[in-house]
mmCIF file of C-alpha atoms in Angstrom:
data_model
loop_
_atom_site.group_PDB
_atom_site.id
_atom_site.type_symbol
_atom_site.label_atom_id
_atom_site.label_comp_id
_atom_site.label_asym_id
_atom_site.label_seq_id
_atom_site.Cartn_x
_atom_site.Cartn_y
_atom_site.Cartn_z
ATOM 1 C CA UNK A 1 0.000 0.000 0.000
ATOM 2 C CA UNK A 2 2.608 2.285 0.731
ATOM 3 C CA UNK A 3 4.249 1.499 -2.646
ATOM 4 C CA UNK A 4 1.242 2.395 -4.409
ATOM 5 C CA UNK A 5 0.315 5.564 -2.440
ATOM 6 C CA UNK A 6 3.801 7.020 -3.162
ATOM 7 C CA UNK A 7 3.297 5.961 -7.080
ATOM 8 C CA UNK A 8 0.210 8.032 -6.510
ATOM 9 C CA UNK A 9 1.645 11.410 -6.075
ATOM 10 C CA UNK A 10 3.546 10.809 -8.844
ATOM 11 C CA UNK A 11 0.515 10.160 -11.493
ATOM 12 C CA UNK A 12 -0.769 13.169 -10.030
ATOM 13 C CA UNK A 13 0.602 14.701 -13.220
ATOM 14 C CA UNK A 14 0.263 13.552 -16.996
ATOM 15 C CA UNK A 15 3.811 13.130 -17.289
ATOM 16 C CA UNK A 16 6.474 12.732 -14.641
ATOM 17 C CA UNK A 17 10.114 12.667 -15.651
ATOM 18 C CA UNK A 18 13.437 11.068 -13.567
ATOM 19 C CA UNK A 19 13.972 14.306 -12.731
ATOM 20 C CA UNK A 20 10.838 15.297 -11.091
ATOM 21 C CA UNK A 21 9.471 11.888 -9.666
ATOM 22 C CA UNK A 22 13.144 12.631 -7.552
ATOM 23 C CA UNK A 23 12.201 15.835 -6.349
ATOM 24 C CA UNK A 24 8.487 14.496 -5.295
ATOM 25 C CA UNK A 25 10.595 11.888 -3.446
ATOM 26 C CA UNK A 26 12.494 14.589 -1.803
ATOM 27 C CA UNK A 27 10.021 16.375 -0.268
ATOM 28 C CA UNK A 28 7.767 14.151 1.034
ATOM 29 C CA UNK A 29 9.329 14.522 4.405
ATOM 30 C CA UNK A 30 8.800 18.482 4.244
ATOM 31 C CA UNK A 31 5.625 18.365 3.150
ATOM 32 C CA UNK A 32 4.810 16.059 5.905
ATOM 33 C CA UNK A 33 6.071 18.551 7.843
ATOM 34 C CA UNK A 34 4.027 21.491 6.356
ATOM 35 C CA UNK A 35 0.505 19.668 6.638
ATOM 36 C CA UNK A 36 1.116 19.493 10.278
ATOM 37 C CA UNK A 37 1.396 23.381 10.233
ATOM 38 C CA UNK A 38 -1.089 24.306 7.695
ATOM 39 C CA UNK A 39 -3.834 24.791 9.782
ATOM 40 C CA UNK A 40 -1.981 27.879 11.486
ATOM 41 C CA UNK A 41 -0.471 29.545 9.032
ATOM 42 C CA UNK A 42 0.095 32.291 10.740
ATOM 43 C CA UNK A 43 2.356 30.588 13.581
ATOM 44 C CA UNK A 44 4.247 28.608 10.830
ATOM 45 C CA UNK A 45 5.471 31.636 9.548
ATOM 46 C CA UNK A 46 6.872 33.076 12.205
ATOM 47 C CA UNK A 47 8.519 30.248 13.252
ATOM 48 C CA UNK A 48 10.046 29.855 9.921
ATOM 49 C CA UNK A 49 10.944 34.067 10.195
ATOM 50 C CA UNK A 50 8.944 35.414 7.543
ATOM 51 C CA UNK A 51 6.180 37.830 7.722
ATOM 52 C CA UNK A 52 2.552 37.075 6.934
ATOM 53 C CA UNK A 53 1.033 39.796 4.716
ATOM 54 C CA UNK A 54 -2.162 40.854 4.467
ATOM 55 C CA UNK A 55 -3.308 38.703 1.597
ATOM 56 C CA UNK A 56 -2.114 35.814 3.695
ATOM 57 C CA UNK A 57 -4.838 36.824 7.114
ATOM 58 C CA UNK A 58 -7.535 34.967 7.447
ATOM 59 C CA UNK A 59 -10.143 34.285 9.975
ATOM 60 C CA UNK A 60 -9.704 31.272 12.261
ATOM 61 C CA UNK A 61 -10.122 28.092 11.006
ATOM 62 C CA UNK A 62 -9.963 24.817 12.970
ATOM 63 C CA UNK A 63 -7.782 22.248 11.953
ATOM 64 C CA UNK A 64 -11.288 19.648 11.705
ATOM 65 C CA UNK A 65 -12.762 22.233 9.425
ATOM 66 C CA UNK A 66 -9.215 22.040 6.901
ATOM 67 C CA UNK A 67 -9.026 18.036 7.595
ATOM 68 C CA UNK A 68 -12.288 18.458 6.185
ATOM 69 C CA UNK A 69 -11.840 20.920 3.370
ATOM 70 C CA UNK A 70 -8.451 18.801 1.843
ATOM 71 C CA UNK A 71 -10.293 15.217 2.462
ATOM 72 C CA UNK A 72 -12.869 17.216 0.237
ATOM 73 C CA UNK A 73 -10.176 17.989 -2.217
ATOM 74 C CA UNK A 74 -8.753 14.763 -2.086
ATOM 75 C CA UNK A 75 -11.568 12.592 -2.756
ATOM 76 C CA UNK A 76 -12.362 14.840 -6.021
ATOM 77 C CA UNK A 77 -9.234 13.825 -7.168
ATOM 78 C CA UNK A 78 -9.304 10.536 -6.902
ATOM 79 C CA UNK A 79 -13.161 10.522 -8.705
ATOM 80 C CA UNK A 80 -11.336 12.201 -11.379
ATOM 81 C CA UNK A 81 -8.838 9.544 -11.428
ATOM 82 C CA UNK A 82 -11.357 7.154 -11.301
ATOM 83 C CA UNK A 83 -13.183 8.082 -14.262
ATOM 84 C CA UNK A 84 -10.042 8.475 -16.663
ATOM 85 C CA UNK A 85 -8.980 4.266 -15.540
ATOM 86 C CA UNK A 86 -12.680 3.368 -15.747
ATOM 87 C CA UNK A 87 -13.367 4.921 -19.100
ATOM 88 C CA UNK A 88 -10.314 3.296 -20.912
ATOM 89 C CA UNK A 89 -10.241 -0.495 -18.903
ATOM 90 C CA UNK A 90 -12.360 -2.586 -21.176
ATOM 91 C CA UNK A 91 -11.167 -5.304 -18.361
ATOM 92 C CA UNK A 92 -14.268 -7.557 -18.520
ATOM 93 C CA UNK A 93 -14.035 -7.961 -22.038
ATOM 94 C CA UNK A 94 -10.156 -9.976 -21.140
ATOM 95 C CA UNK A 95 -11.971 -12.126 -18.489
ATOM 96 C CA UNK A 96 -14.243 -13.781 -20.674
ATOM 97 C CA UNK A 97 -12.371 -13.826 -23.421
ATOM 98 C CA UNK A 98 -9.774 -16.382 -21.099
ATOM 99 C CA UNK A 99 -12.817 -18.273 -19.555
ATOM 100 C CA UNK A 100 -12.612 -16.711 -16.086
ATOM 101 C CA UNK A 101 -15.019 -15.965 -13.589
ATOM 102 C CA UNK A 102 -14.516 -12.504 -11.353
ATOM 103 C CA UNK A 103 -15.024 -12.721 -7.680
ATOM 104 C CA UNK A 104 -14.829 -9.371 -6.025
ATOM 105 C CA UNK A 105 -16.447 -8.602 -2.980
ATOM 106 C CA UNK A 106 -17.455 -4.825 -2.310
ATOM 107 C CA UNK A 107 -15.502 -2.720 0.171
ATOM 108 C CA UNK A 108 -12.983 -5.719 0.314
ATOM 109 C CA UNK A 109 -9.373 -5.651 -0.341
ATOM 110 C CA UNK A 110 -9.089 -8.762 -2.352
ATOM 111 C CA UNK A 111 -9.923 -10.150 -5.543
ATOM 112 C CA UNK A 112 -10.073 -13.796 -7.004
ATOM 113 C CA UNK A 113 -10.088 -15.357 -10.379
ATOM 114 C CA UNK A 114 -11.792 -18.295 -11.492
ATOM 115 C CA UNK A 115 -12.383 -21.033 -13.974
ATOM 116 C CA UNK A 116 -12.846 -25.184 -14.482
ATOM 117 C CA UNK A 117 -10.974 -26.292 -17.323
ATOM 118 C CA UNK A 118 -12.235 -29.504 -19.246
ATOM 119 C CA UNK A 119 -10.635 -31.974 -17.233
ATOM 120 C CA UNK A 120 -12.214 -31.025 -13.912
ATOM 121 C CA UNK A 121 -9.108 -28.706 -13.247
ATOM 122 C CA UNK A 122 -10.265 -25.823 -10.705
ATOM 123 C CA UNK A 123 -8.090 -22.656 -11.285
ATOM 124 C CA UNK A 124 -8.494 -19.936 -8.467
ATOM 125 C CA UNK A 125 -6.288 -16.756 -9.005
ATOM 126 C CA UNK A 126 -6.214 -14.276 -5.845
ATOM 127 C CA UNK A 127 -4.614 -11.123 -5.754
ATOM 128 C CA UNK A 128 -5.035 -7.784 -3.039
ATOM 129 C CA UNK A 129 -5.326 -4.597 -5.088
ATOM 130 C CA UNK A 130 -3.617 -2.546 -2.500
ATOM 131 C CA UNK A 131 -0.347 -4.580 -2.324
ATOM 132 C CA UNK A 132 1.236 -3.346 -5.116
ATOM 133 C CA UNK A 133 4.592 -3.087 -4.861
ATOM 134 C CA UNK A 134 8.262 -1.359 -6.266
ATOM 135 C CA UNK A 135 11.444 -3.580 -7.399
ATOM 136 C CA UNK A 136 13.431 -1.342 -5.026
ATOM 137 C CA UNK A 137 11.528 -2.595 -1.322
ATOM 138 C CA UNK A 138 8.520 -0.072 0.379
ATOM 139 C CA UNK A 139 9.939 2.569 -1.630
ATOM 140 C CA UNK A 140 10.756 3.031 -4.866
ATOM 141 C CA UNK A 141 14.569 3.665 -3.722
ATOM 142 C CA UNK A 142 15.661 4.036 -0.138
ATOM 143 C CA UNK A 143 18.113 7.025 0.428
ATOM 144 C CA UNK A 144 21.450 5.634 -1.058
ATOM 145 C CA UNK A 145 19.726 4.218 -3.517
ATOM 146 C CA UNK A 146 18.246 7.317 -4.149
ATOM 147 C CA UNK A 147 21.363 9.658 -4.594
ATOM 148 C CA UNK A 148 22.953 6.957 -6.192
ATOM 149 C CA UNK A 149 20.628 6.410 -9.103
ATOM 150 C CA UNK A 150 19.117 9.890 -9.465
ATOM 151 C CA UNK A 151 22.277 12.302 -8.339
ATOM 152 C CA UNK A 152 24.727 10.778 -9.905
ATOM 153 C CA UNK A 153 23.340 9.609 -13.492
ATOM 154 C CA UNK A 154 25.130 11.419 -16.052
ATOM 155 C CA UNK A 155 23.041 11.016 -18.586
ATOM 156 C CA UNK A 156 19.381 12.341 -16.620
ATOM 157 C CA UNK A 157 17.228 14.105 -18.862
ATOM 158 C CA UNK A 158 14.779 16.660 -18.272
ATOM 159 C CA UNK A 159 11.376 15.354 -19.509
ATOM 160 C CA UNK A 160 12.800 11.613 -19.275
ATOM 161 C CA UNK A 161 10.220 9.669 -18.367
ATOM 162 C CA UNK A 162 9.922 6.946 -15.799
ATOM 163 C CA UNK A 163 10.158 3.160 -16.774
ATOM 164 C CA UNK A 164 6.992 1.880 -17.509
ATOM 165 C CA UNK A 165 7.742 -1.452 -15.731
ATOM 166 C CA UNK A 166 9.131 1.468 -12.382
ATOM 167 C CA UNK A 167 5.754 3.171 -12.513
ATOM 168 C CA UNK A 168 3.535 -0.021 -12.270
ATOM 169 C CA UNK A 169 5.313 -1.700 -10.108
ATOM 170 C CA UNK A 170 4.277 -5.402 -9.319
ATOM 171 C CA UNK A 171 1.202 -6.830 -7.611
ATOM 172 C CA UNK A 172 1.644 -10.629 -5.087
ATOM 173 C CA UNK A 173 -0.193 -12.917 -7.320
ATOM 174 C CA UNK A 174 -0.967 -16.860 -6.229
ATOM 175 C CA UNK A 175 -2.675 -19.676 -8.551
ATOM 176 C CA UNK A 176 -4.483 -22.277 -6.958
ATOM 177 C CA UNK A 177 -4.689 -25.319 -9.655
ATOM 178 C CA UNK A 178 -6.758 -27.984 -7.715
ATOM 179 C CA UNK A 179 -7.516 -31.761 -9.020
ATOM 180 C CA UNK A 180 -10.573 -33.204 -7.026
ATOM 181 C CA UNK A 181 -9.053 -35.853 -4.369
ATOM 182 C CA UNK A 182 -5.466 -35.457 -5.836
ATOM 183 C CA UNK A 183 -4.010 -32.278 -4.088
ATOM 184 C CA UNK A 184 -3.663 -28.744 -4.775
ATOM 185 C CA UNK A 185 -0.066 -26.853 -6.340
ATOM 186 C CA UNK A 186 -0.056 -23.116 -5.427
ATOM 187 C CA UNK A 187 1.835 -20.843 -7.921
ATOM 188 C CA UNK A 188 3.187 -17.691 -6.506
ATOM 189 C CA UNK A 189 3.789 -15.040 -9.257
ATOM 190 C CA UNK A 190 4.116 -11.319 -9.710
ATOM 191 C CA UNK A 191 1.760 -9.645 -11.866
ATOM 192 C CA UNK A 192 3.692 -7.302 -13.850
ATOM 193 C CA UNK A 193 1.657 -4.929 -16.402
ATOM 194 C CA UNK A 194 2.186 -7.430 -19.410
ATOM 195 C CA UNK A 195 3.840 -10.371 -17.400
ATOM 196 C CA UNK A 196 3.679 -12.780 -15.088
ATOM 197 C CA UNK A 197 6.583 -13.893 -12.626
ATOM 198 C CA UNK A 198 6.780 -16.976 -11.286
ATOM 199 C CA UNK A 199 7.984 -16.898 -7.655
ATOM 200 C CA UNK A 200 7.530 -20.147 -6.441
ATOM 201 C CA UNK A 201 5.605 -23.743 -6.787
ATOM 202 C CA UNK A 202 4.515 -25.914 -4.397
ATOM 203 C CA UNK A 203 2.290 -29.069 -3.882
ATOM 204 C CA UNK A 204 -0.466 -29.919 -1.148
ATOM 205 C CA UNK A 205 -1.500 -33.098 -1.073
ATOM 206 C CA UNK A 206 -4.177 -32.166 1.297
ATOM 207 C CA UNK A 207 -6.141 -29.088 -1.198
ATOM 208 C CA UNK A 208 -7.318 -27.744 2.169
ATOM 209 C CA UNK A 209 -4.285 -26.791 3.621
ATOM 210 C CA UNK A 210 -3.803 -24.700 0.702
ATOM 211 C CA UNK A 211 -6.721 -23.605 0.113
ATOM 212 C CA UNK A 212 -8.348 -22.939 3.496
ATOM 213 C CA UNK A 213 -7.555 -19.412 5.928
ATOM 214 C CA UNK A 214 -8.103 -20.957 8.886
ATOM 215 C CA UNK A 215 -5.221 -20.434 11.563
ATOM 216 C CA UNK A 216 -4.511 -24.329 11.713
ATOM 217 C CA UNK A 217 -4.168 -24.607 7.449
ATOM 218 C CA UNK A 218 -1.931 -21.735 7.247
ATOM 219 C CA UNK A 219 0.401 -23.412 10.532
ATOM 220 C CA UNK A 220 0.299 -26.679 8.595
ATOM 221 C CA UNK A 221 1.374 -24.636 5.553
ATOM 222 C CA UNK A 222 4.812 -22.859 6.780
ATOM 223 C CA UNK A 223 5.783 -26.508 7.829
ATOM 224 C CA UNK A 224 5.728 -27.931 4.080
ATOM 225 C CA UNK A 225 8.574 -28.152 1.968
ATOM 226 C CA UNK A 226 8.096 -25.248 -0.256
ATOM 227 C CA UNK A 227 10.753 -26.312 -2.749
ATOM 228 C CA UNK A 228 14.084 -24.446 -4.613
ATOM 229 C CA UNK A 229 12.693 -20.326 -5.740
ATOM 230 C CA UNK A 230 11.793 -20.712 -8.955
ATOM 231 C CA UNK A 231 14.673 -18.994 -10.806
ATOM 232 C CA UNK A 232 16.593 -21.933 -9.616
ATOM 233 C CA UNK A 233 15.341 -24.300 -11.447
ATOM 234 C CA UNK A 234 16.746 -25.964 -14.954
ATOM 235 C CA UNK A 235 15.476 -23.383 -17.525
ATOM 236 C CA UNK A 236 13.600 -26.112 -19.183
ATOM 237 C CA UNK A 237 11.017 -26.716 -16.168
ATOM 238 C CA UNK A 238 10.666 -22.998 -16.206
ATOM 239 C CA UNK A 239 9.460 -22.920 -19.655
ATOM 240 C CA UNK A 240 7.360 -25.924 -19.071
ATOM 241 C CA UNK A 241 5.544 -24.483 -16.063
ATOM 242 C CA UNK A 242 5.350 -21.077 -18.099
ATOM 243 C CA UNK A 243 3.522 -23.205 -21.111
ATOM 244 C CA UNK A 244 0.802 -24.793 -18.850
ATOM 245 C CA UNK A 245 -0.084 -21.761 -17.664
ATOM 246 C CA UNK A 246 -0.733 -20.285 -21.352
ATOM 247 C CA UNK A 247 -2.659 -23.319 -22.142
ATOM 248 C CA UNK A 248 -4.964 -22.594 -19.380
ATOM 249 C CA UNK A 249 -5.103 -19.120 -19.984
ATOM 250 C CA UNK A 250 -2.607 -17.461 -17.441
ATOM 251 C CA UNK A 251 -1.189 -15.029 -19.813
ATOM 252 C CA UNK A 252 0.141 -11.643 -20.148
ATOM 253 C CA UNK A 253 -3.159 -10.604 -20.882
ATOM 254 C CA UNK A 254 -4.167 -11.688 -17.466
ATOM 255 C CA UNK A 255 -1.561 -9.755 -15.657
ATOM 256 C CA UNK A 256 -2.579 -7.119 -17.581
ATOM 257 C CA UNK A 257 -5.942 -7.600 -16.153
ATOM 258 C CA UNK A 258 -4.497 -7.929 -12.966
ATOM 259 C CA UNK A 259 -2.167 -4.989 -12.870
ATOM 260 C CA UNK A 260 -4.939 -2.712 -14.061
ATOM 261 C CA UNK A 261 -8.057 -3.568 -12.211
ATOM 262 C CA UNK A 262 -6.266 -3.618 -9.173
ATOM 263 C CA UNK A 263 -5.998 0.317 -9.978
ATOM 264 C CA UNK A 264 -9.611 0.633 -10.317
ATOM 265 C CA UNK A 265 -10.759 -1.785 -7.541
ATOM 266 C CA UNK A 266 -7.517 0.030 -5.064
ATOM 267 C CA UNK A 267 -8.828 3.679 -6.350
ATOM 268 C CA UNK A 268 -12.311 2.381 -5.372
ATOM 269 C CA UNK A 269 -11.615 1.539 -1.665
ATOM 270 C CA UNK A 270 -9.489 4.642 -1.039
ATOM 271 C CA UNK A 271 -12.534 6.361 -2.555
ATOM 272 C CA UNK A 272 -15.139 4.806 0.085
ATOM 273 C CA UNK A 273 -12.370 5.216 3.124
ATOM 274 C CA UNK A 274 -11.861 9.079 2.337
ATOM 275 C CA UNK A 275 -16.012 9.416 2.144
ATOM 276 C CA UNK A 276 -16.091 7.465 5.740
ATOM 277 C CA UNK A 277 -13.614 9.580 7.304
ATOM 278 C CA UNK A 278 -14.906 13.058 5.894
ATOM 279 C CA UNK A 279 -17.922 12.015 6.984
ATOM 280 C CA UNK A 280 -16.994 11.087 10.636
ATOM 281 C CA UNK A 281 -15.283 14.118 10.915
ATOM 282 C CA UNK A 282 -18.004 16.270 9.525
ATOM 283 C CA UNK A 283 -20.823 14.369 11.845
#
């Protein structure tokens, strides 16, 4: 989530180069810093030397009453958002293309794929919207990494924009493929904008182990053998395990699914928690 929210600021704009996406990233402890003064502006200030002019007087506002007025401000943005994503998705029309049914539960942060292929094969895909993530950790880059890649490139650009694959990040992905009375394997991937990353495979003989959320499953879980990570493997099973997934419709297409309607459905819960919380403060 806090991937995503810091991707955020950065979409704020249509285009967001090297150059500036760094200087968003460099502020975001100041600005911190000024929201917690910005309801006495007055006071800030003068602690910071300056004088207020008269333009800058106002009358007395609380700091509920601004809470209120940028929640306000806030949540209009993200409708606006909304609206652009929504407009251009066409995600439904991918779904049934691949044979998949959407589960999606309102006002909850997860979302599940799923389809029965001819030979009684049950395929479950579940992903959370909000845990998208960056290659570099919580953070895009962490402070050394930040000089290092943005202070020190030589050849930074003005107007360069950011790596597509940067920007979108990757979303925690896992593929139940179930056989009746035979076991379960779970998959864990990364759903990349046009890819999907295999993390990890293993097999449960007993499909409700994997499959259940029940505090005794998911003990019984950490105690399997999970197996080698996947990039270990000979490059031949790789391929192999990549194919089956194709045949049963686990494609690029699908992460692209993924990676986008976890925008929408993520944009969508922020949304309905911003409308909760301007409304408890406004009560």
């Amino acid at each position: 989530m806090a991937s995503r929210m810091i991707l955020r600021a950065a979409t704020r704009a249509a285009k967001v180069s090297r150059a500036e996406f760094a200087n968003i990233l460099r502020q975001q402890t100041i600005r911190s810093n000024v929201r917690a003064f910005s309801a006495f502006p007055v006071v800030a200030a003068k602690h910071a030397g300056g004088k207020v002019s008269k333009k800058d007087k106002r009358g007395p506002i609380s700091p509920r009453d601004e809470l209120v007025s940028i929640l306000n401000d806030e949540l209009s943005f993200e409708t606006t958002q909304a609206k652009e994503e929504e407009s251009a998705s066409g995600l439904m029309e991918i779904i049934d293309a691949h044979g998949f049914e959407l589960i999606d539960v309102p006002d909850v942060d997860n979302v599940t794929l799923k389809k029965t292929i001819d030979d009684g094969t049950e395929i479950l895909v579940k992903f959370v919207p909000s845990d998208v993530n960056s290659y570099s950790g919580e953070s895009p880059y962490g402070e050394e990494e930040f000089s290092e890649e943005f202070e020190n490139e030589k050849d930074l650009e003005e107007g360069e924009e950011l790596d597509e694959e940067f920007n979108e990040g990757y979303l925690p992905t896992k593929i139940y493929i179930t056989k009746p009375g035979k076991g379960t394997v779970v998959i864990d991937a990364n759903s990349e904008p046009d890819n999907l990353a295999i993390e990890q495979v293993t097999f449960f003989k007993d499909s409700a182990v994997a499959l259940s959320d029940d505090t005794l499953a998911e003990q019984t879980r950490k105690s399997v053998y999970w197996g080698p990570p996947f990039q270990n493997l000979d490059h031949r099973l790789q391929d192999a395990y990549y194919s089956y997934l194709e045949s049963v419709g686990l494609d690029g297409e699908i992460s692209e699914f993924i990676s986008s309607y976890s925008k929408v459905k993520e944009n969508l819960l922020y949304r309905k928690s911003l409308e909760d919380v301007k409304n408890f403060f406004e009560s």
